Structures are given as structure tokens and as C-alpha cells.
PDB file of C-alpha atoms in Angstrom:
ATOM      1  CA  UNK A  67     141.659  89.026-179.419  1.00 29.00           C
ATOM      2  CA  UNK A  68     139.737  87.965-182.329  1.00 32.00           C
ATOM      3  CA  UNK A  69     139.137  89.478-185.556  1.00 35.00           C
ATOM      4  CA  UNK A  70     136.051  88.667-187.245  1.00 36.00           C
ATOM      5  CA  UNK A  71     136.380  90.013-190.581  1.00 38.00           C
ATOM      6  CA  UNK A  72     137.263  88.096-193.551  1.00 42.00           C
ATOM      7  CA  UNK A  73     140.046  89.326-196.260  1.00 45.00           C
ATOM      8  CA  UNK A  74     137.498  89.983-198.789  1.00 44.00           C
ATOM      9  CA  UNK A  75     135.905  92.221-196.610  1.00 46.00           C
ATOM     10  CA  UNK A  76     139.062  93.744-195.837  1.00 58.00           C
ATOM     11  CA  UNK A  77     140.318  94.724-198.653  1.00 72.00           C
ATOM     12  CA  UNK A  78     136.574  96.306-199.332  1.00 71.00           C
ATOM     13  CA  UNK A  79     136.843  98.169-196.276  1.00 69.00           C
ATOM     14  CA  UNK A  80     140.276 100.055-197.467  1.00 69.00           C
ATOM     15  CA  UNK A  81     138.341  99.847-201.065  1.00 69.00           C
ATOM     16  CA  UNK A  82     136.023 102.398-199.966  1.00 70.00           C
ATOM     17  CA  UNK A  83     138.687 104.953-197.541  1.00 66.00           C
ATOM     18  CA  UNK A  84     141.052 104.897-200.347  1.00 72.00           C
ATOM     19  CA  UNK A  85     140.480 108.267-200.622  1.00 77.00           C
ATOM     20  CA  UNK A  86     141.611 110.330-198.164  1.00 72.00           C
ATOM     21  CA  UNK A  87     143.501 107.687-196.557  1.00 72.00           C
ATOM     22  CA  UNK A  88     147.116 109.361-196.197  1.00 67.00           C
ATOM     23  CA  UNK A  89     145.821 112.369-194.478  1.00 80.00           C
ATOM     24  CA  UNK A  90     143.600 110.316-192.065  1.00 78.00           C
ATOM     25  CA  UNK A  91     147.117 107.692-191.514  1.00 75.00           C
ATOM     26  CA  UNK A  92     148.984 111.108-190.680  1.00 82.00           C
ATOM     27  CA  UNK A  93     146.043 112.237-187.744  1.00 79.00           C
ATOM     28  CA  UNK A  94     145.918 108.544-186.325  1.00 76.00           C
ATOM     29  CA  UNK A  95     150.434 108.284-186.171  1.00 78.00           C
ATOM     30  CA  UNK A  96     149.868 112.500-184.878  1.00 80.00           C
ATOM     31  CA  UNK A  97     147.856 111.285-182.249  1.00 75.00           C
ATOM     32  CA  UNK A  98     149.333 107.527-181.408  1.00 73.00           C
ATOM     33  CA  UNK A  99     151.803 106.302-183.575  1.00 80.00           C
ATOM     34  CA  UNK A 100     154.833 108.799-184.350  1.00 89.00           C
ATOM     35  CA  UNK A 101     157.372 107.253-181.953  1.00 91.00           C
ATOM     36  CA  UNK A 102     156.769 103.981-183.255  1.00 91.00           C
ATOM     37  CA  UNK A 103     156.954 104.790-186.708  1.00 92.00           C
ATOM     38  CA  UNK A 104     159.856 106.712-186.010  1.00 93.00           C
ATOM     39  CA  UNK A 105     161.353 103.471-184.736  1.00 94.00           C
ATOM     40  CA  UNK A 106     160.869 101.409-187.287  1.00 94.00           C
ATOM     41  CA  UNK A 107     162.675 104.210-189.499  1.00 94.00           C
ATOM     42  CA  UNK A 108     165.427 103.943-187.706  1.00 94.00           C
ATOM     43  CA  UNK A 109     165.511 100.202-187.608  1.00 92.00           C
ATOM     44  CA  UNK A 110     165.310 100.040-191.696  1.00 94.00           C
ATOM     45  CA  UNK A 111     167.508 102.742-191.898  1.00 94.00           C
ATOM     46  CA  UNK A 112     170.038 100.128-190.662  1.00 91.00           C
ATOM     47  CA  UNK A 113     168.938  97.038-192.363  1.00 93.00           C
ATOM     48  CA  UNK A 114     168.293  98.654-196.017  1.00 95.00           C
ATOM     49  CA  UNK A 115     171.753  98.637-197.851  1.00 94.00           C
ATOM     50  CA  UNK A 116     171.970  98.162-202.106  1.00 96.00           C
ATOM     51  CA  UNK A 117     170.531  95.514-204.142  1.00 96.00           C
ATOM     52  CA  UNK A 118     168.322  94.238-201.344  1.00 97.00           C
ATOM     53  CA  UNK A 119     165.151  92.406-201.741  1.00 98.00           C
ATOM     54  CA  UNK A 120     162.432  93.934-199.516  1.00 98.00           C
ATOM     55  CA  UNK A 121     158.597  93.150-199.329  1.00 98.00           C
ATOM     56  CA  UNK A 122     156.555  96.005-197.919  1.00 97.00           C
ATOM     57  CA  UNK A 123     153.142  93.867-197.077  1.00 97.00           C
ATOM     58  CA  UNK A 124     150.329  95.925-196.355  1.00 94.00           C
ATOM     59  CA  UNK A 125     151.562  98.712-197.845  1.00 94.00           C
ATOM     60  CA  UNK A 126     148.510 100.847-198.275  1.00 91.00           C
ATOM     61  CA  UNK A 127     149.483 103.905-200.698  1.00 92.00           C
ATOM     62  CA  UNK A 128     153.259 102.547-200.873  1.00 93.00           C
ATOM     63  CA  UNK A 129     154.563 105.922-198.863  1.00 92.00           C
ATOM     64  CA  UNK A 130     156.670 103.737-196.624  1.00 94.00           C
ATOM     65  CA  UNK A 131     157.813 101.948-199.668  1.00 95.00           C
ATOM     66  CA  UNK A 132     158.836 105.306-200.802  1.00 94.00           C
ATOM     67  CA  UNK A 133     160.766 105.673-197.662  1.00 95.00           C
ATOM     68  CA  UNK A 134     162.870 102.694-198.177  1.00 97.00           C
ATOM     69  CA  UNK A 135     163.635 104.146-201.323  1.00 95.00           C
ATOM     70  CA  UNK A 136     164.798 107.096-199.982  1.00 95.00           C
ATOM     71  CA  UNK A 137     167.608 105.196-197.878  1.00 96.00           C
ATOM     72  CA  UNK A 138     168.815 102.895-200.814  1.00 96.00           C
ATOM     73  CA  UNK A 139     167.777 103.675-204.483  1.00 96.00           C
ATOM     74  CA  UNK A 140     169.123 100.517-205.837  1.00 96.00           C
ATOM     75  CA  UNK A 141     166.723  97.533-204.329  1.00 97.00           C
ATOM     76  CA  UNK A 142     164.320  95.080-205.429  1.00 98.00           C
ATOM     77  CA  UNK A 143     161.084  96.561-203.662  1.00 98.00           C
ATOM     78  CA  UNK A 144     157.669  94.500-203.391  1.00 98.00           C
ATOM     79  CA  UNK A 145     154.770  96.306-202.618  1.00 97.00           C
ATOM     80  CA  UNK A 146     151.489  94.152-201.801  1.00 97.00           C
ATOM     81  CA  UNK A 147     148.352  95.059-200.352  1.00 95.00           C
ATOM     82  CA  UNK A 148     144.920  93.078-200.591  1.00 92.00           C
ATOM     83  CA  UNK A 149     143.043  96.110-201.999  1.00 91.00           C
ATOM     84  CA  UNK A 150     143.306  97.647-205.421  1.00 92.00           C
ATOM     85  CA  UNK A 151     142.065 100.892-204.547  1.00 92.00           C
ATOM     86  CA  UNK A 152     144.918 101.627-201.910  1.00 90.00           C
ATOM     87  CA  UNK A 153     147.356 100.109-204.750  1.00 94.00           C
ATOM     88  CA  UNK A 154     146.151 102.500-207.261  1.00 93.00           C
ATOM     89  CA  UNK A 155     147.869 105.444-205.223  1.00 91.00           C
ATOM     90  CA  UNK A 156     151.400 103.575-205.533  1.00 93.00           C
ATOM     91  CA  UNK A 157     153.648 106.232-207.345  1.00 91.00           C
ATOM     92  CA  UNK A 158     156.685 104.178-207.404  1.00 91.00           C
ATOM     93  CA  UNK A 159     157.588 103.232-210.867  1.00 89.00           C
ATOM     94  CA  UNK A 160     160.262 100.750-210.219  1.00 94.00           C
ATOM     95  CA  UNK A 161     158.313  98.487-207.668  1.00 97.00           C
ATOM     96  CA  UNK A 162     156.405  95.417-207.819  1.00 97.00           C
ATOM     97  CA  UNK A 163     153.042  95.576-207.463  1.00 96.00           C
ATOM     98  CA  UNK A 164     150.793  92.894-206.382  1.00 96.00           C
ATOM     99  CA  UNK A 165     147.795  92.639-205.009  1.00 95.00           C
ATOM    100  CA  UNK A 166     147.464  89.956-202.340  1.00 94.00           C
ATOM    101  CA  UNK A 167     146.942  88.802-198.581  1.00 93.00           C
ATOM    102  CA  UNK A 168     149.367  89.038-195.595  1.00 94.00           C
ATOM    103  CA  UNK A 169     147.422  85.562-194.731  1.00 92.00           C
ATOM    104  CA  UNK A 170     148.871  83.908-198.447  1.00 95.00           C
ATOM    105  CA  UNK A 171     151.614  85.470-199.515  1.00 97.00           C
ATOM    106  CA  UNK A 172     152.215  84.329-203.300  1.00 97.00           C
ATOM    107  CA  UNK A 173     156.087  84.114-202.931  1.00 97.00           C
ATOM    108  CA  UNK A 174     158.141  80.939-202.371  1.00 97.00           C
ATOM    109  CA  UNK A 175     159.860  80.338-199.126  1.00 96.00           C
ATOM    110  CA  UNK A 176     163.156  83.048-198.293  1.00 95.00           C
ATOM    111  CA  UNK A 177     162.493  85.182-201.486  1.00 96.00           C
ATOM    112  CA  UNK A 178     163.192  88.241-199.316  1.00 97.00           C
ATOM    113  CA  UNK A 179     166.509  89.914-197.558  1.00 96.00           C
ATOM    114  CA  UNK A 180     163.888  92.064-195.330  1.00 97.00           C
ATOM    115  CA  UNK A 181     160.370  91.880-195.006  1.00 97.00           C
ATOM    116  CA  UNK A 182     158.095  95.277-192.970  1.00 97.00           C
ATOM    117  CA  UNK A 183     154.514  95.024-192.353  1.00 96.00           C
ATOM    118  CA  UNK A 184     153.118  98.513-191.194  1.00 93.00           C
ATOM    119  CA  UNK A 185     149.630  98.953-189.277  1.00 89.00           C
ATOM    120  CA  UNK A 186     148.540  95.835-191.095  1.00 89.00           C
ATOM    121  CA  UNK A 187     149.350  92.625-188.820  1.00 89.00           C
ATOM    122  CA  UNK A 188     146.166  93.667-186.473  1.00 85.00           C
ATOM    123  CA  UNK A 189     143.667  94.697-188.800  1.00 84.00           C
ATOM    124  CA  UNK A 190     143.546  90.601-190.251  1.00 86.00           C
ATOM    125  CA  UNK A 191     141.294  88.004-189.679  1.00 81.00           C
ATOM    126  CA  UNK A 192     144.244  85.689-187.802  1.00 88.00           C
ATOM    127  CA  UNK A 193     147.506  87.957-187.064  1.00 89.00           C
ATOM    128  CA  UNK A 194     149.379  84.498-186.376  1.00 90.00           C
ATOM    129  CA  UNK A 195     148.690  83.514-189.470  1.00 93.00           C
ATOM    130  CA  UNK A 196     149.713  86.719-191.095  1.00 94.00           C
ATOM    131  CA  UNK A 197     153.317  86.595-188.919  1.00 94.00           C
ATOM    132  CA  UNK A 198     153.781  83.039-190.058  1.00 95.00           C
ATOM    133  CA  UNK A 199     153.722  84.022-193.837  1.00 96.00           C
ATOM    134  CA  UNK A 200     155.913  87.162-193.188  1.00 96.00           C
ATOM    135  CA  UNK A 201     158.574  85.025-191.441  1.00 95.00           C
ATOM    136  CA  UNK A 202     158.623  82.039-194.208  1.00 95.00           C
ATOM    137  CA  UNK A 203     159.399  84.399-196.967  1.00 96.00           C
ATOM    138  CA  UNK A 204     162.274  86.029-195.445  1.00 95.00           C
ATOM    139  CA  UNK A 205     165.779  84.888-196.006  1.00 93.00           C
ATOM    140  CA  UNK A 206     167.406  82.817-192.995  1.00 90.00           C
ATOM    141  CA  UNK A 207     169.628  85.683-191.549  1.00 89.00           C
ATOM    142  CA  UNK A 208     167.103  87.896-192.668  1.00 94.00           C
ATOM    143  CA  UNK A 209     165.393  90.812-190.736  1.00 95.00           C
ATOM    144  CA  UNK A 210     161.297  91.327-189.819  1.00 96.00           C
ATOM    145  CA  UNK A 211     160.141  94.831-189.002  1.00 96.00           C
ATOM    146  CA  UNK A 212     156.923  95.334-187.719  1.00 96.00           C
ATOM    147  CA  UNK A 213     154.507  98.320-186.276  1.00 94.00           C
ATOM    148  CA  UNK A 214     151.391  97.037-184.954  1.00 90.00           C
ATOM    149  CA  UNK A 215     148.484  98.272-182.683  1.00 86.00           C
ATOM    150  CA  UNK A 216     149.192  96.918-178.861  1.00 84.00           C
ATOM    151  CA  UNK A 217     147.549  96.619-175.546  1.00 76.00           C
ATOM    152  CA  UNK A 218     148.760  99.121-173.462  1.00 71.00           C
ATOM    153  CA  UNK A 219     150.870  98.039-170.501  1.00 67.00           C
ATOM    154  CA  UNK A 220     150.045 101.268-168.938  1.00 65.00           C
ATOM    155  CA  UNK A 221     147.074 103.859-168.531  1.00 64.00           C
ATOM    156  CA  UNK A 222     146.617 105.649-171.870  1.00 59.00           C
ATOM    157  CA  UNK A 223     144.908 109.010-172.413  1.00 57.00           C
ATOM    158  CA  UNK A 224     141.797 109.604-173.382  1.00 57.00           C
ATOM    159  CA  UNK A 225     142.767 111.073-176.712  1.00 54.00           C
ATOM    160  CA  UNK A 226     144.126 107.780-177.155  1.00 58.00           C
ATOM    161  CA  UNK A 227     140.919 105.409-175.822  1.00 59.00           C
ATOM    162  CA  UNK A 228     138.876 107.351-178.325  1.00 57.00           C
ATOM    163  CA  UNK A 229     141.093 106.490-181.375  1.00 59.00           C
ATOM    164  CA  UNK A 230     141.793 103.043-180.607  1.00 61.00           C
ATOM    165  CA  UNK A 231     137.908 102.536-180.677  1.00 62.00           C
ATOM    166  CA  UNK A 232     137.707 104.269-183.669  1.00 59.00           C
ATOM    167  CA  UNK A 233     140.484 102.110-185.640  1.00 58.00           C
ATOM    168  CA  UNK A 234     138.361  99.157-184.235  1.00 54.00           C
ATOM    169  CA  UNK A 235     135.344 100.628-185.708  1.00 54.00           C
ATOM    170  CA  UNK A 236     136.523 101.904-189.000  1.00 54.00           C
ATOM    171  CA  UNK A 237     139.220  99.672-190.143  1.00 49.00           C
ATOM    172  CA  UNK A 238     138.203  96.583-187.867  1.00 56.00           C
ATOM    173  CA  UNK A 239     141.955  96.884-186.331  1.00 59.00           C
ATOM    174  CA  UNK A 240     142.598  94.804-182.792  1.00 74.00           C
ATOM    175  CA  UNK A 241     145.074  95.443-180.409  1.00 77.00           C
ATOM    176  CA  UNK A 242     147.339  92.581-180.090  1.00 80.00           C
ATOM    177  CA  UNK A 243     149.897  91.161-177.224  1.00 86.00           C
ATOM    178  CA  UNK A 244     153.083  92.440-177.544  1.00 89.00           C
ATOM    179  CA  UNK A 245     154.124  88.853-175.642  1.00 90.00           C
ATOM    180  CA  UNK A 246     151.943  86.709-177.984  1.00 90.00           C
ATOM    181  CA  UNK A 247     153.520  88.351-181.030  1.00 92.00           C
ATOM    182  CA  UNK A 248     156.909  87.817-179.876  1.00 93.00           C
ATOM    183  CA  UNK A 249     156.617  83.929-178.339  1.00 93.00           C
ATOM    184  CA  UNK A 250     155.154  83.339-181.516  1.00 92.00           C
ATOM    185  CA  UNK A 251     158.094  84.998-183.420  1.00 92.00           C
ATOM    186  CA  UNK A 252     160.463  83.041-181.487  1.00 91.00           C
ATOM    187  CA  UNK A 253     158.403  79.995-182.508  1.00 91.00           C
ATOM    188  CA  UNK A 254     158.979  80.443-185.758  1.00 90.00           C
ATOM    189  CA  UNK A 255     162.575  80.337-185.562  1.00 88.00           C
ATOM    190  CA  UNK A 256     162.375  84.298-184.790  1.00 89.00           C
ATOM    191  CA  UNK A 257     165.715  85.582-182.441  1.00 84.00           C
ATOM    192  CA  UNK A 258     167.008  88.578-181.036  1.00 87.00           C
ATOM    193  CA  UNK A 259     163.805  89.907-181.034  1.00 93.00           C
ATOM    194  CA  UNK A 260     163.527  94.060-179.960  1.00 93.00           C
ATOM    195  CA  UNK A 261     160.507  96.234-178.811  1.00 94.00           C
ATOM    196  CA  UNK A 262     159.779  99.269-178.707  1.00 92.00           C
ATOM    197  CA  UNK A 263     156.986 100.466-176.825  1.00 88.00           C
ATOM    198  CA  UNK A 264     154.793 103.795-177.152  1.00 85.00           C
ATOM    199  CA  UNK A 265     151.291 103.426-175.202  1.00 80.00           C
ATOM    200  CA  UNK A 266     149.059 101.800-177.436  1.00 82.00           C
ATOM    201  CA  UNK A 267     151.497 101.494-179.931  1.00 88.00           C
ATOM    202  CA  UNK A 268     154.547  98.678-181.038  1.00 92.00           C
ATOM    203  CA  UNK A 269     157.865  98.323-183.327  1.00 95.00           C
ATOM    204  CA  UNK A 270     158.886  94.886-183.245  1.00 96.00           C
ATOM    205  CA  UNK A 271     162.102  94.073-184.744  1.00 94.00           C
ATOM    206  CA  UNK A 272     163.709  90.855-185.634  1.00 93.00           C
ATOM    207  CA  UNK A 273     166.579  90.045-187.190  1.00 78.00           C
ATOM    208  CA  UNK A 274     170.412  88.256-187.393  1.00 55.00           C
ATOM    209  CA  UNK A 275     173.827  90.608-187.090  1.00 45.00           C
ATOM    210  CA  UNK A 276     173.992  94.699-185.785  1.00 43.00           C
ATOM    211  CA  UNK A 277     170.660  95.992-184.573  1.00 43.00           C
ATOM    212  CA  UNK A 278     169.783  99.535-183.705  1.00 45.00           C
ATOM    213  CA  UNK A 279     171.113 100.399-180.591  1.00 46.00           C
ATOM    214  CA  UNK A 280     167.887 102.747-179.547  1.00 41.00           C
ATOM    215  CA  UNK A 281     165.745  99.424-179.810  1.00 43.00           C
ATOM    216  CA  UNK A 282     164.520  97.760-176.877  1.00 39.00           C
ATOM    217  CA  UNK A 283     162.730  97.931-173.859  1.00 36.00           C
TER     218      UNK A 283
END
């Protein structure tokens, strides 16, 4: 599918729902997306370890940056996110902050032991794009975690029909392939590649050495 809105107008868009945007997040994951951020818990939970560089891109408030602290004190977290307002709610003292785009990352080429892009990937202009910048910053070796808005294999319930309208609507999100996203992982040098699945819902996990044994499909 295809996204028309620009990054400028994205950012604008989480400009003005700033406010209020944590308690809305925790309705929409109620509703649609608690398994699959459960999952990608679980699959940082195992990655994270001391003195790790990690970019959290599209990070929104920085709450899951604040989970990654939880697991590991000591790293070197990154926290970017193309609007200011949504940065302004950051609490984490010991992060960088930068505003910026998913589609132009400012970082040089494998600046990052793990990179995890939350409910972002489908609300951009050109996801590809987007996927391609998250996999050239990361280390080779390195892992990619990402939760993402999906077409359903499957029948979903109504409940579910009326919020995935409503992302579209609101935060101009698009449900993408869970096959295009992971072809074009693997074309980007992307293996052992994991899914897991919840309705309209995806973690996608990528990376190099022990993987979470609950992952998969």
C-alpha cells in the first residue's frame, strides 16, 4: 500500500496528539497490539546485554526506551523521533535525543549493536525506505526488532476493523505485508528472520546468534 503523507506532515500530525498520546497507545495495544508488543519484549529482553548501543527510532514518548533501560542500565540508548512535541515527553536523562526521520537517519553506516522501530515503519511515506535506513545503521551481526501494523492473514473482529480504520485516519498508518517486509529484509542482507503474528498485528525479528525460542510462526 501507499502512504501519501510526507514527513513534514508527519511529524505535525504527532505534533498536535502529543498530548494524550500514551493513554490513547495503551487503548490501541489493549485492543490490537499486546501480544505483539509482548513479543518484541521478549525478543530485546534477549538481545539487550551491558554497554550496548541501541537506537529506538520512532520512539514517540521514549516509554519503550525506558523499557530497554529497565533490562540493562548500562547502554548507549538513542532515542529519535521526527516530532518535537512527542520528544518533549522523553524522561530519560541519560539518552540521546534527536529529532529526525526513519527515512534519513543522521548516523553513519553500523553505528548500532541493535536497532527497534515500534508502530512507526507503517505510518511513513515509503516503509522500504524506512527498513533500508534501519538495517544500514546496524552493526553486521547485529539484531533488528520491529512491531508494525499487518494485513491480516485471517478474519479479524470487528473491534479490530474499526481501529485499523481509525489508525489510518488519525495517524495516516498502513497495513503492510508481512512477506514484503521480510523479502525485503532478506534483501538487504537481513537472515534468520522470525515472525510473530497476532491478527492485524506483527513482531519481526532479525538478527545473528541465539534467538528467542517463542519466536516464529
Amino acid at each position: 500500500m501507499q502512504n501519501s503523507i510526507t514527513p513534514t506532515a508527519g511529524a505535525a500530525v504527532y505534533d498536535r496528539h502529543a498530548d494524550g498520546y500514551d493513554r490513547r497507545h495503551k487503548r490501541f495495544l489493549r485492543i490490537a497490539g499486546n501480544a505483539t508488543q509482548s513479543a518484541v519484549e521478549g525478543m530485546m529482553s534477549v538481545v539487550v546485554r551491558r554497554g550496548m548501543r541501541l537506537l529506538d527510532a520512532g520512539c514517540g514518548t521514549g516509554r519503550f526506551g525506558h523499557f530497554l533501560r529497565t533490562l540493562e542500565p548500562e547502554i548507549e540508548l538513542t532515542l529519535l523521533d521526527a516530532s518535537p512535541a512527542m520528544l518533549s515527553y522523553v524522561s530519560d536523562e541519560d539518552a540521546r535525543i534527536i529529532e529526525g526521520s526513519l527515512m534519513d537517519l543522521p548516523f553513519l553506516d553500523g553505528t548500532f549493536d541493535a536497532v527497534v522501530a515500534t508502530w512507526s515503519l507503517e505510518t511513513l511515506a515509503e516503509p522500504a525506505l524506512g527498513l533500508g535506513e534501519l538495517m544500514r545503521v546496524i552493526k553486521p551481526g547485529g539484531a533488528l526488532c520491529i512491531a508494525i501494523c499487518v494485513e491480516p492473514e485471517h478474519r479479524v473482529d470487528v473491534l479490530t476493523k474499526w481501529l485499523m480504520r481509525r489508525v489510518h485516519k488519525k495517524w495516516f498508518g498502513q497495513q503492510q505485508s508481512v512477506g514484503l517486509i521480510c523479502s525485503t529484509i532478506r534483501d538487504l542482507g537481513g537472515s534468520d528472520i522470525r515472525v510473530r503474528r497476532d491478527g492485524a498485528t506483527a513482531a519481526i525479528f532479525c538478527a545473528e546468534g541465539r534467538m528467542p525460542t517463542f519466536v516464529g510462526r
